[in-house]
PDB file of C-alpha atoms and ligand atoms in Angstrom:
ATOM      1  CA  MET A 176      96.247  60.100 102.973  1.00  0.00           C
ATOM      2  CA  THR A 177      96.428  63.227 104.572  1.00  0.00           C
ATOM      3  CA  HIS A 178      94.437  64.822 101.978  1.00  0.00           C
ATOM      4  CA  SER A 179      91.364  61.985 102.687  1.00  0.00           C
ATOM      5  CA  LEU A 180      88.371  63.264 103.614  1.00  0.00           C
ATOM      6  CA  SER A 181      87.365  59.618 104.760  1.00  0.00           C
ATOM      7  CA  PRO A 182      88.918  60.590 108.482  1.00  0.00           C
ATOM      8  CA  VAL A 183      86.481  63.757 109.065  1.00  0.00           C
ATOM      9  CA  LEU A 184      83.616  61.929 107.681  1.00  0.00           C
ATOM     10  CA  HIS A 185      83.614  58.439 109.943  1.00  0.00           C
ATOM     11  CA  ASN A 186      84.998  60.448 112.816  1.00  0.00           C
ATOM     12  CA  ALA A 187      82.507  62.997 112.814  1.00  0.00           C
ATOM     13  CA  ALA A 188      79.826  60.056 112.802  1.00  0.00           C
ATOM     14  CA  PHE A 189      81.358  58.123 115.739  1.00  0.00           C
ATOM     15  CA  VAL A 190      81.287  61.324 118.224  1.00  0.00           C
ATOM     16  CA  ALA A 191      77.406  62.593 116.538  1.00  0.00           C
ATOM     17  CA  LEU A 192      76.434  58.847 117.701  1.00  0.00           C
ATOM     18  CA  GLY A 193      78.729  58.832 121.087  1.00  0.00           C
ATOM     19  CA  MET A 194      80.870  55.504 119.940  1.00  0.00           C
ATOM     20  CA  ASP A 195      84.348  54.859 121.304  1.00  0.00           C
ATOM     21  CA  TRP A 196      85.924  54.611 117.966  1.00  0.00           C
ATOM     22  CA  THR A 197      88.269  55.805 115.800  1.00  0.00           C
ATOM     23  CA  TYR A 198      89.177  56.560 111.907  1.00  0.00           C
ATOM     24  CA  VAL A 199      92.601  56.688 111.565  1.00  0.00           C
ATOM     25  CA  ALA A 200      94.080  57.101 107.907  1.00  0.00           C
ATOM     26  CA  PHE A 201      97.595  55.165 106.587  1.00  0.00           C
ATOM     27  CA  HIS A 202      99.767  55.301 103.852  1.00  0.00           C
ATOM     28  CA  VAL A 203     100.122  51.790 102.097  1.00  0.00           C
ATOM     29  CA  ALA A 204     102.839  51.459  99.655  1.00  0.00           C
ATOM     30  CA  THR A 205     101.923  50.288  95.884  1.00  0.00           C
ATOM     31  CA  GLY A 206     101.904  46.485  96.617  1.00  0.00           C
ATOM     32  CA  LEU A 207     101.252  46.406  99.582  1.00  0.00           C
ATOM     33  CA  GLY A 208      97.642  46.557  99.934  1.00  0.00           C
ATOM     34  CA  ALA A 209      97.327  42.563 100.428  1.00  0.00           C
ATOM     35  CA  LYS A 210      99.872  42.764 103.780  1.00  0.00           C
ATOM     36  CA  ALA A 211      97.765  45.521 104.887  1.00  0.00           C
ATOM     37  CA  VAL A 212      94.311  43.002 105.067  1.00  0.00           C
ATOM     38  CA  GLU A 213      96.570  40.360 107.178  1.00  0.00           C
ATOM     39  CA  ALA A 214      97.541  43.130 109.675  1.00  0.00           C
ATOM     40  CA  VAL A 215      93.525  43.641 110.113  1.00  0.00           C
ATOM     41  CA  ARG A 216      93.197  40.135 110.554  1.00  0.00           C
ATOM     42  CA  VAL A 217      96.176  40.122 113.190  1.00  0.00           C
ATOM     43  CA  LEU A 218      94.891  43.311 115.025  1.00  0.00           C
ATOM     44  CA  GLY A 219      91.405  43.311 115.150  1.00  0.00           C
ATOM     45  CA  ILE A 220      90.508  46.302 113.216  1.00  0.00           C
ATOM     46  CA  GLU A 221      86.553  45.789 112.634  1.00  0.00           C
ATOM     47  CA  GLY A 222      86.898  47.805 108.944  1.00  0.00           C
ATOM     48  CA  LEU A 223      89.227  49.138 105.942  1.00  0.00           C
ATOM     49  CA  SER A 224      88.487  51.768 103.453  1.00  0.00           C
ATOM     50  CA  VAL A 225      90.614  51.038 100.366  1.00  0.00           C
ATOM     51  CA  THR A 226      91.397  53.385  97.909  1.00  0.00           C
ATOM     52  CA  MET A 227      93.886  52.974  94.619  1.00  0.00           C
ATOM     53  CA  PRO A 228      96.170  51.138  93.509  1.00  0.00           C
ATOM     54  CA  HIS A 229      94.639  48.898  96.175  1.00  0.00           C
ATOM     55  CA  LYS A 230      90.704  48.180  95.093  1.00  0.00           C
ATOM     56  CA  SER A 231      92.208  44.931  93.097  1.00  0.00           C
ATOM     57  CA  ASP A 232      94.098  43.597  95.283  1.00  0.00           C
ATOM     58  CA  VAL A 233      92.238  43.813  98.652  1.00  0.00           C
ATOM     59  CA  ALA A 234      89.605  42.507  96.521  1.00  0.00           C
ATOM     60  CA  ALA A 235      91.693  39.375  96.047  1.00  0.00           C
ATOM     61  CA  VAL A 236      92.645  38.510  99.510  1.00  0.00           C
ATOM     62  CA  VAL A 237      89.376  39.417 101.029  1.00  0.00           C
ATOM     63  CA  ASP A 238      87.265  35.760 102.502  1.00  0.00           C
ATOM     64  CA  VAL A 239      83.872  36.857 100.647  1.00  0.00           C
ATOM     65  CA  LEU A 240      83.059  39.519  97.963  1.00  0.00           C
ATOM     66  CA  SER A 241      79.576  41.510  97.718  1.00  0.00           C
ATOM     67  CA  ASP A 242      78.049  41.433  94.749  1.00  0.00           C
ATOM     68  CA  ASP A 243      79.067  44.661  93.556  1.00  0.00           C
ATOM     69  CA  ALA A 244      82.658  44.151  94.408  1.00  0.00           C
ATOM     70  CA  ALA A 245      82.429  40.621  92.872  1.00  0.00           C
ATOM     71  CA  ALA A 246      81.634  42.175  89.827  1.00  0.00           C
ATOM     72  CA  LEU A 247      83.908  45.209  89.338  1.00  0.00           C
ATOM     73  CA  GLY A 248      86.670  42.723  90.708  1.00  0.00           C
ATOM     74  CA  ALA A 249      87.071  45.684  93.221  1.00  0.00           C
ATOM     75  CA  VAL A 250      86.934  46.656  96.964  1.00  0.00           C
ATOM     76  CA  ASN A 251      86.663  50.234  98.899  1.00  0.00           C
ATOM     77  CA  THR A 252      85.977  48.524 102.249  1.00  0.00           C
ATOM     78  CA  VAL A 253      86.528  45.758 103.807  1.00  0.00           C
ATOM     79  CA  LEU A 254      84.365  44.298 107.167  1.00  0.00           C
ATOM     80  CA  ARG A 255      84.824  41.732 110.031  1.00  0.00           C
ATOM     81  CA  ARG A 256      81.807  39.232 109.961  1.00  0.00           C
ATOM     82  CA  ASN A 257      82.135  36.964 112.421  1.00  0.00           C
ATOM     83  CA  SER A 258      85.388  35.588 111.576  1.00  0.00           C
ATOM     84  CA  ARG A 259      85.341  36.519 107.899  1.00  0.00           C
ATOM     85  CA  LEU A 260      86.576  39.801 105.977  1.00  0.00           C
ATOM     86  CA  VAL A 261      84.089  40.929 103.382  1.00  0.00           C
ATOM     87  CA  GLY A 262      84.870  42.609 100.552  1.00  0.00           C
ATOM     88  CA  ASP A 263      82.312  45.578  99.153  1.00  0.00           C
ATOM     89  CA  SER A 264      82.066  48.698  97.347  1.00  0.00           C
ATOM     90  CA  THR A 265      79.528  51.496  98.372  1.00  0.00           C
ATOM     91  CA  ASP A 266      80.531  54.003  95.230  1.00  0.00           C
ATOM     92  CA  GLY A 267      77.399  52.569  93.461  1.00  0.00           C
ATOM     93  CA  HIS A 268      75.632  52.887  96.497  1.00  0.00           C
ATOM     94  CA  GLY A 269      76.683  56.569  96.937  1.00  0.00           C
ATOM     95  CA  PHE A 270      76.253  57.320  93.216  1.00  0.00           C
ATOM     96  CA  MET A 271      72.664  56.274  93.605  1.00  0.00           C
ATOM     97  CA  ALA A 272      71.701  57.321  97.142  1.00  0.00           C
ATOM     98  CA  ALA A 273      72.396  60.889  95.880  1.00  0.00           C
ATOM     99  CA  LEU A 274      71.106  60.897  92.220  1.00  0.00           C
ATOM    100  CA  SER A 275      67.947  59.800  94.361  1.00  0.00           C
ATOM    101  CA  GLU A 276      68.203  62.573  96.931  1.00  0.00           C
ATOM    102  CA  ALA A 277      68.409  64.886  94.120  1.00  0.00           C
ATOM    103  CA  GLY A 278      65.330  63.529  92.260  1.00  0.00           C
ATOM    104  CA  PHE A 279      66.748  61.617  89.432  1.00  0.00           C
ATOM    105  CA  ASP A 280      65.645  58.438  88.819  1.00  0.00           C
ATOM    106  CA  PRO A 281      67.481  56.966  85.935  1.00  0.00           C
ATOM    107  CA  ALA A 282      64.932  53.663  85.455  1.00  0.00           C
ATOM    108  CA  GLY A 283      63.696  53.845  81.290  1.00  0.00           C
ATOM    109  CA  LYS A 284      66.587  57.138  80.834  1.00  0.00           C
ATOM    110  CA  CYS A 285      69.620  57.753  78.296  1.00  0.00           C
ATOM    111  CA  CYS A 286      73.087  57.916  80.787  1.00  0.00           C
ATOM    112  CA  MET A 287      76.050  58.826  79.392  1.00  0.00           C
ATOM    113  CA  VAL A 288      78.813  58.340  81.690  1.00  0.00           C
ATOM    114  CA  VAL A 289      82.303  59.765  80.912  1.00  0.00           C
ATOM    115  CA  GLY A 290      84.938  57.951  82.383  1.00  0.00           C
ATOM    116  CA  ALA A 291      85.571  54.398  82.307  1.00  0.00           C
ATOM    117  CA  GLY A 292      88.128  54.114  85.841  1.00  0.00           C
ATOM    118  CA  GLY A 293      87.159  52.741  89.207  1.00  0.00           C
ATOM    119  CA  ALA A 294      84.201  55.145  89.567  1.00  0.00           C
ATOM    120  CA  GLY A 295      82.561  54.868  85.799  1.00  0.00           C
ATOM    121  CA  ARG A 296      82.899  51.072  85.854  1.00  0.00           C
ATOM    122  CA  ALA A 297      80.576  51.685  89.387  1.00  0.00           C
ATOM    123  CA  VAL A 298      78.320  54.428  87.544  1.00  0.00           C
ATOM    124  CA  VAL A 299      77.825  52.111  85.120  1.00  0.00           C
ATOM    125  CA  LEU A 300      76.852  49.048  87.037  1.00  0.00           C
ATOM    126  CA  ALA A 301      74.939  51.054  89.220  1.00  0.00           C
ATOM    127  CA  LEU A 302      72.311  52.681  86.174  1.00  0.00           C
ATOM    128  CA  ALA A 303      71.983  49.146  84.833  1.00  0.00           C
ATOM    129  CA  ARG A 304      71.080  47.485  87.996  1.00  0.00           C
ATOM    130  CA  GLY A 305      68.709  51.201  88.129  1.00  0.00           C
ATOM    131  CA  GLY A 306      66.815  50.082  84.968  1.00  0.00           C
ATOM    132  CA  ALA A 307      68.453  52.584  82.851  1.00  0.00           C
ATOM    133  CA  ALA A 308      67.821  52.179  79.294  1.00  0.00           C
ATOM    134  CA  ARG A 309      70.301  53.090  77.512  1.00  0.00           C
ATOM    135  CA  ILE A 310      73.760  53.979  79.383  1.00  0.00           C
ATOM    136  CA  VAL A 311      76.859  55.056  76.479  1.00  0.00           C
ATOM    137  CA  VAL A 312      80.454  54.921  77.969  1.00  0.00           C
ATOM    138  CA  VAL A 313      82.972  57.475  76.207  1.00  0.00           C
ATOM    139  CA  ASN A 314      85.936  57.305  77.696  1.00  0.00           C
ATOM    140  CA  ARG A 315      89.674  58.192  75.596  1.00  0.00           C
ATOM    141  CA  ASP A 316      91.136  54.181  75.923  1.00  0.00           C
ATOM    142  CA  PRO A 317      88.594  52.211  74.274  1.00  0.00           C
ATOM    143  CA  GLY A 318      89.509  48.800  76.277  1.00  0.00           C
ATOM    144  CA  ARG A 319      88.407  50.452  79.395  1.00  0.00           C
ATOM    145  CA  ALA A 320      85.321  52.177  78.198  1.00  0.00           C
ATOM    146  CA  GLY A 321      84.676  47.908  76.672  1.00  0.00           C
ATOM    147  CA  SER A 322      85.465  46.595  80.367  1.00  0.00           C
ATOM    148  CA  ALA A 323      83.022  49.228  81.696  1.00  0.00           C
ATOM    149  CA  VAL A 324      80.341  48.079  78.925  1.00  0.00           C
ATOM    150  CA  ALA A 325      80.749  44.515  80.353  1.00  0.00           C
ATOM    151  CA  LEU A 326      78.895  45.844  83.367  1.00  0.00           C
ATOM    152  CA  GLY A 327      76.044  47.515  82.184  1.00  0.00           C
ATOM    153  CA  GLY A 328      73.935  44.303  81.521  1.00  0.00           C
ATOM    154  CA  GLY A 329      72.897  44.795  77.829  1.00  0.00           C
ATOM    155  CA  VAL A 330      72.129  48.530  77.965  1.00  0.00           C
ATOM    156  CA  ALA A 331      75.644  49.546  77.771  1.00  0.00           C
ATOM    157  CA  VAL A 332      77.144  50.622  74.588  1.00  0.00           C
ATOM    158  CA  VAL A 333      80.745  52.726  73.938  1.00  0.00           C
ATOM    159  CA  GLY A 334      80.149  56.210  72.011  1.00  0.00           C
ATOM    160  CA  GLY A 335      81.581  59.547  71.669  1.00  0.00           C
ATOM    161  CA  VAL A 336      80.658  63.007  73.433  1.00  0.00           C
ATOM    162  CA  GLU A 337      78.041  64.115  70.871  1.00  0.00           C
ATOM    163  CA  CYS A 338      75.582  61.495  72.699  1.00  0.00           C
ATOM    164  CA  ALA A 339      75.421  64.347  75.581  1.00  0.00           C
ATOM    165  CA  ALA A 340      72.595  65.678  73.218  1.00  0.00           C
ATOM    166  CA  GLU A 341      70.286  62.900  73.479  1.00  0.00           C
ATOM    167  CA  SER A 342      70.813  62.001  77.375  1.00  0.00           C
ATOM    168  CA  ASP A 343      69.003  62.614  80.462  1.00  0.00           C
ATOM    169  CA  LEU A 344      71.603  62.315  82.226  1.00  0.00           C
ATOM    170  CA  VAL A 345      75.413  63.207  81.408  1.00  0.00           C
ATOM    171  CA  VAL A 346      78.219  61.850  84.510  1.00  0.00           C
ATOM    172  CA  ASN A 347      81.354  62.869  84.805  1.00  0.00           C
ATOM    173  CA  ALA A 348      83.839  59.915  86.170  1.00  0.00           C
ATOM    174  CA  THR A 349      86.512  61.046  85.458  1.00  0.00           C
ATOM    175  CA  PRO A 350      89.475  63.541  87.192  1.00  0.00           C
ATOM    176  CA  VAL A 351      88.843  66.599  84.980  1.00  0.00           C
ATOM    177  CA  GLY A 352      87.812  70.026  86.357  1.00  0.00           C
ATOM    178  CA  MET A 353      89.323  68.762  89.736  1.00  0.00           C
ATOM    179  CA  GLY A 354      91.151  71.658  91.389  1.00  0.00           C
ATOM    180  CA  LEU A 355      89.761  74.351  89.213  1.00  0.00           C
ATOM    181  CA  ALA A 356      88.023  77.707  89.046  1.00  0.00           C
ATOM    182  CA  HIS A 357      84.480  77.053  88.085  1.00  0.00           C
ATOM    183  CA  ASN A 358      84.814  79.389  84.314  1.00  0.00           C
ATOM    184  CA  SER A 359      88.018  77.912  83.644  1.00  0.00           C
ATOM    185  CA  THR A 360      87.717  77.069  79.610  1.00  0.00           C
ATOM    186  CA  VAL A 361      89.690  74.228  79.764  1.00  0.00           C
ATOM    187  CA  GLY A 362      88.140  71.797  82.311  1.00  0.00           C
ATOM    188  CA  ALA A 363      84.003  71.149  80.644  1.00  0.00           C
ATOM    189  CA  GLY A 364      86.339  69.472  78.193  1.00  0.00           C
ATOM    190  CA  VAL A 365      85.473  65.732  78.672  1.00  0.00           C
ATOM    191  CA  VAL A 366      81.672  67.241  77.940  1.00  0.00           C
ATOM    192  CA  ASP A 367      80.160  69.502  75.178  1.00  0.00           C
ATOM    193  CA  THR A 368      78.263  71.465  76.615  1.00  0.00           C
ATOM    194  CA  ASP A 369      77.037  73.228  74.099  1.00  0.00           C
ATOM    195  CA  LEU A 370      74.890  70.171  73.462  1.00  0.00           C
ATOM    196  CA  LEU A 371      73.595  70.287  77.260  1.00  0.00           C
ATOM    197  CA  GLY A 372      69.942  72.219  78.057  1.00  0.00           C
ATOM    198  CA  PRO A 373      67.100  72.855  80.227  1.00  0.00           C
ATOM    199  CA  GLY A 374      65.658  69.028  81.385  1.00  0.00           C
ATOM    200  CA  GLN A 375      69.259  67.262  81.595  1.00  0.00           C
ATOM    201  CA  PHE A 376      71.033  65.995  84.614  1.00  0.00           C
ATOM    202  CA  VAL A 377      74.244  66.837  84.605  1.00  0.00           C
ATOM    203  CA  TYR A 378      76.218  64.792  87.639  1.00  0.00           C
ATOM    204  CA  ASP A 379      80.181  65.605  88.130  1.00  0.00           C
ATOM    205  CA  LEU A 380      81.830  62.882  90.681  1.00  0.00           C
ATOM    206  CA  VAL A 381      83.985  65.942  91.379  1.00  0.00           C
ATOM    207  CA  TYR A 382      83.612  68.259  94.473  1.00  0.00           C
ATOM    208  CA  HIS A 383      86.350  70.708  94.759  1.00  0.00           C
ATOM    209  CA  PRO A 384      85.850  72.947  93.340  1.00  0.00           C
ATOM    210  CA  ALA A 385      82.013  72.743  94.787  1.00  0.00           C
ATOM    211  CA  GLN A 386      81.150  74.056  91.322  1.00  0.00           C
ATOM    212  CA  THR A 387      83.401  72.421  89.007  1.00  0.00           C
ATOM    213  CA  PRO A 388      83.929  74.201  85.372  1.00  0.00           C
ATOM    214  CA  LEU A 389      81.442  71.406  83.824  1.00  0.00           C
ATOM    215  CA  LEU A 390      78.427  71.975  86.087  1.00  0.00           C
ATOM    216  CA  PHE A 391      78.689  75.837  85.788  1.00  0.00           C
ATOM    217  CA  ALA A 392      78.637  76.057  82.004  1.00  0.00           C
ATOM    218  CA  ALA A 393      75.743  73.023  82.195  1.00  0.00           C
ATOM    219  CA  ALA A 394      73.932  74.877  84.575  1.00  0.00           C
ATOM    220  CA  GLY A 395      74.457  78.158  82.875  1.00  0.00           C
ATOM    221  CA  ARG A 396      72.224  76.458  80.015  1.00  0.00           C
ATOM    222  CA  GLY A 397      69.779  75.236  81.792  1.00  0.00           C
ATOM    223  CA  ALA A 398      70.681  71.500  83.201  1.00  0.00           C
ATOM    224  CA  THR A 399      70.272  70.459  86.554  1.00  0.00           C
ATOM    225  CA  VAL A 400      73.336  70.035  88.379  1.00  0.00           C
ATOM    226  CA  LEU A 401      75.058  68.275  91.106  1.00  0.00           C
ATOM    227  CA  ASN A 402      78.451  67.317  92.673  1.00  0.00           C
ATOM    228  CA  GLY A 403      80.210  64.418  93.898  1.00  0.00           C
ATOM    229  CA  LEU A 404      80.357  65.467  97.846  1.00  0.00           C
ATOM    230  CA  PRO A 405      76.684  63.533  98.050  1.00  0.00           C
ATOM    231  CA  MET A 406      78.003  60.890  96.557  1.00  0.00           C
ATOM    232  CA  LEU A 407      81.255  60.735  99.258  1.00  0.00           C
ATOM    233  CA  VAL A 408      78.694  61.735 102.348  1.00  0.00           C
ATOM    234  CA  HIS A 409      76.777  58.865 101.242  1.00  0.00           C
ATOM    235  CA  GLN A 410      79.808  56.070 100.370  1.00  0.00           C
ATOM    236  CA  ALA A 411      81.243  56.663 103.609  1.00  0.00           C
ATOM    237  CA  ALA A 412      77.652  56.817 105.602  1.00  0.00           C
ATOM    238  CA  ARG A 413      77.108  52.479 103.805  1.00  0.00           C
ATOM    239  CA  GLN A 414      80.971  52.217 104.754  1.00  0.00           C
ATOM    240  CA  PHE A 415      79.865  53.056 108.330  1.00  0.00           C
ATOM    241  CA  GLU A 416      76.263  51.639 108.700  1.00  0.00           C
ATOM    242  CA  LEU A 417      78.056  48.289 107.344  1.00  0.00           C
ATOM    243  CA  TRP A 418      81.159  48.430 109.882  1.00  0.00           C
ATOM    244  CA  THR A 419      79.229  49.394 113.184  1.00  0.00           C
ATOM    245  CA  GLY A 420      75.474  48.547 112.094  1.00  0.00           C
ATOM    246  CA  GLU A 421      74.334  51.470 113.290  1.00  0.00           C
ATOM    247  CA  VAL A 422      72.197  54.165 111.160  1.00  0.00           C
ATOM    248  CA  ALA A 423      74.896  56.495 109.908  1.00  0.00           C
ATOM    249  CA  PRO A 424      74.704  60.307 111.323  1.00  0.00           C
ATOM    250  CA  LEU A 425      74.571  61.758 107.921  1.00  0.00           C
ATOM    251  CA  GLU A 426      73.785  65.382 108.715  1.00  0.00           C
ATOM    252  CA  ALA A 427      76.582  65.327 111.304  1.00  0.00           C
ATOM    253  CA  MET A 428      79.079  64.054 108.491  1.00  0.00           C
ATOM    254  CA  ARG A 429      77.661  66.501 106.296  1.00  0.00           C
ATOM    255  CA  VAL A 430      78.196  68.830 108.724  1.00  0.00           C
ATOM    256  CA  ALA A 431      81.627  68.074 109.355  1.00  0.00           C
ATOM    257  CA  VAL A 432      83.100  67.708 105.535  1.00  0.00           C
ATOM    258  CA  HIS A 433      81.493  71.065 104.792  1.00  0.00           C
ATOM    259  CA  HIS A 434      84.071  72.765 107.583  1.00  0.00           C
ATOM    260  CA  GLU A 435      86.215  70.958 106.156  1.00  0.00           C
ATOM    261  CA  LEU A 436      86.271  71.701 102.830  1.00  0.00           C
ATOM    262  CA  SER A 437      85.988  75.311 103.650  1.00  0.00           C
ATOM    263  CA  SER A 438      88.980  75.762 105.901  1.00  0.00           C
ATOM    264  CA  ARG A 439      91.100  73.989 103.045  1.00  0.00           C
ATOM    265  CA  VAL A 440      90.110  76.902 100.482  1.00  0.00           C
ATOM    266  CA  SER A 441      90.047  79.514 102.992  1.00  0.00           C
TER     267      SER A 441
HETATM  268  P1  NAP B 196      90.122  56.155  87.602  1.00  0.00           P
HETATM  269  O1  NAP B 196      90.301  54.497  88.003  1.00  0.00           O
HETATM  270  O2  NAP B 196      92.250  56.672  87.786  1.00  0.00           O
HETATM  271  O3  NAP B 196      89.990  56.331  86.291  1.00  0.00           O
HETATM  272  C1  NAP B 196      90.442  58.154  85.827  1.00  0.00           C
HETATM  273  C2  NAP B 196      88.677  58.157  84.807  1.00  0.00           C
HETATM  274  O4  NAP B 196      89.123  59.308  84.116  1.00  0.00           O
HETATM  275  C3  NAP B 196      89.709  57.151  83.121  1.00  0.00           C
HETATM  276  O5  NAP B 196      88.222  56.569  82.586  1.00  0.00           O
HETATM  277  C4  NAP B 196      90.210  57.898  82.647  1.00  0.00           C
HETATM  278  O6  NAP B 196      90.261  57.462  81.245  1.00  0.00           O
HETATM  279  C5  NAP B 196      89.849  59.406  83.186  1.00  0.00           C
HETATM  280  N1  NAP B 196      90.410  60.247  82.489  1.00  0.00           N
HETATM  281  C6  NAP B 196      92.119  60.740  83.318  1.00  0.00           C
HETATM  282  N2  NAP B 196      92.136  62.720  82.971  1.00  0.00           N
HETATM  283  C7  NAP B 196      91.299  62.221  81.781  1.00  0.00           C
HETATM  284  C8  NAP B 196      90.952  63.608  80.796  1.00  0.00           C
HETATM  285  N3  NAP B 196      92.067  64.424  81.213  1.00  0.00           N
HETATM  286  N4  NAP B 196      90.817  63.349  79.687  1.00  0.00           N
HETATM  287  C9  NAP B 196      90.020  62.198  79.774  1.00  0.00           C
HETATM  288  N5  NAP B 196      89.790  61.492  80.805  1.00  0.00           N
HETATM  289  C10 NAP B 196      90.940  61.347  81.317  1.00  0.00           C
HETATM  290  O7  NAP B 196      89.671  57.341  89.029  1.00  0.00           O
HETATM  291  P2  NAP B 196      88.051  56.744  89.782  1.00  0.00           P
HETATM  292  O8  NAP B 196      88.389  56.366  90.858  1.00  0.00           O
HETATM  293  O9  NAP B 196      87.644  56.669  88.419  1.00  0.00           O
HETATM  294  O10 NAP B 196      88.197  58.543  89.484  1.00  0.00           O
HETATM  295  C11 NAP B 196      87.178  59.092  88.687  1.00  0.00           C
HETATM  296  C12 NAP B 196      87.088  60.430  89.477  1.00  0.00           C
HETATM  297  O11 NAP B 196      85.753  60.261  90.508  1.00  0.00           O
HETATM  298  C13 NAP B 196      88.732  61.061  90.551  1.00  0.00           C
HETATM  299  O12 NAP B 196      88.232  62.781  90.594  1.00  0.00           O
HETATM  300  C14 NAP B 196      87.662  60.719  91.563  1.00  0.00           C
HETATM  301  O13 NAP B 196      87.962  62.164  92.381  1.00  0.00           O
HETATM  302  C15 NAP B 196      86.290  61.030  91.683  1.00  0.00           C
HETATM  303  N6  NAP B 196      85.370  60.128  92.468  1.00  0.00           N
HETATM  304  C16 NAP B 196      84.727  60.640  93.109  1.00  0.00           C
HETATM  305  C17 NAP B 196      83.699  59.664  94.091  1.00  0.00           C
HETATM  306  C18 NAP B 196      83.043  60.649  95.329  1.00  0.00           C
HETATM  307  O14 NAP B 196      82.358  59.914  96.065  1.00  0.00           O
HETATM  308  N7  NAP B 196      82.207  61.635  95.036  1.00  0.00           N
HETATM  309  C19 NAP B 196      83.890  58.330  94.057  1.00  0.00           C
HETATM  310  C20 NAP B 196      84.581  57.808  93.590  1.00  0.00           C
HETATM  311  C21 NAP B 196      85.599  58.350  92.497  1.00  0.00           C
HETATM  312  P3  NAP B 196      91.549  57.179  80.765  1.00  0.00           P
HETATM  313  O15 NAP B 196      91.264  55.244  80.666  1.00  0.00           O
HETATM  314  O16 NAP B 196      91.474  56.878  79.029  1.00  0.00           O
HETATM  315  O17 NAP B 196      92.951  56.640  81.014  1.00  0.00           O
END
């Protein structure tokens, strides 16, 4: 939890709006996520962010699930509505908001999603809801790939790395590339970057480093690229709005997270 950027994002937002709220990260041991939700009820806390490995456990003990959280069977946000606790998932919103901000509309497009974990599943669901014409899910574990495809509303299929050639959008939803130098030769490995080129949009959910090996190689071949930092900010902004009912101060959140990441690098 000491490396979580969530306290930085949310506390910057509270300060920017002059709100007397605070966001604190707690380490919760595996298997105790449901008990942490009971603490929220008892202590009157307004909301929670939930990270792995607790997302499914928490989905099972809140009072109500949003449509996204119900479809994914996972919760990354808990909020209080009167006396009931609602479980939501803001990753799909964050993914789409950042994509739209970057000028890419997935409606009618061929998309490839590498990775079928929590993030990959949320991306497949969001792309299907966003009107993607085709979603190819590429994952090591075929069972997990199939479960992500089931979220794709009939337009998703399991595929292989060669599908990058015919994709308008290529998303890396694996941790591969995290913490690697931009010119590392192993870090772009989940996508065959020789198949990428101009007219394609490559979106790496990893945000550290800002230029992952995949994005470095894709940009070098003329593709448009986006890292995961805008998604991180937008999914947090959505959490903030669910908890507080206020419009999130996006710029203050962006500045705070950039400042924090550059201080970690130096
Ligand atoms: P997860 O649930 O643990 O899933 C990890 C996925 O990556 C699985 O599909 C796994 O494949 C695949 N994978 C892991 N190592 C691999 C490797 N060496 N080669 C090929 N595939 C590999 O994790 P997650 O929550 O989905 O997160 C995935 C990434 O997205 C992380 O880097 C996370 O930080 C990032 N993320 C970013 C944001 C954001 O706001 N920017 C939000 C959420 C997540 P198998 O199923 O075959 O094991």
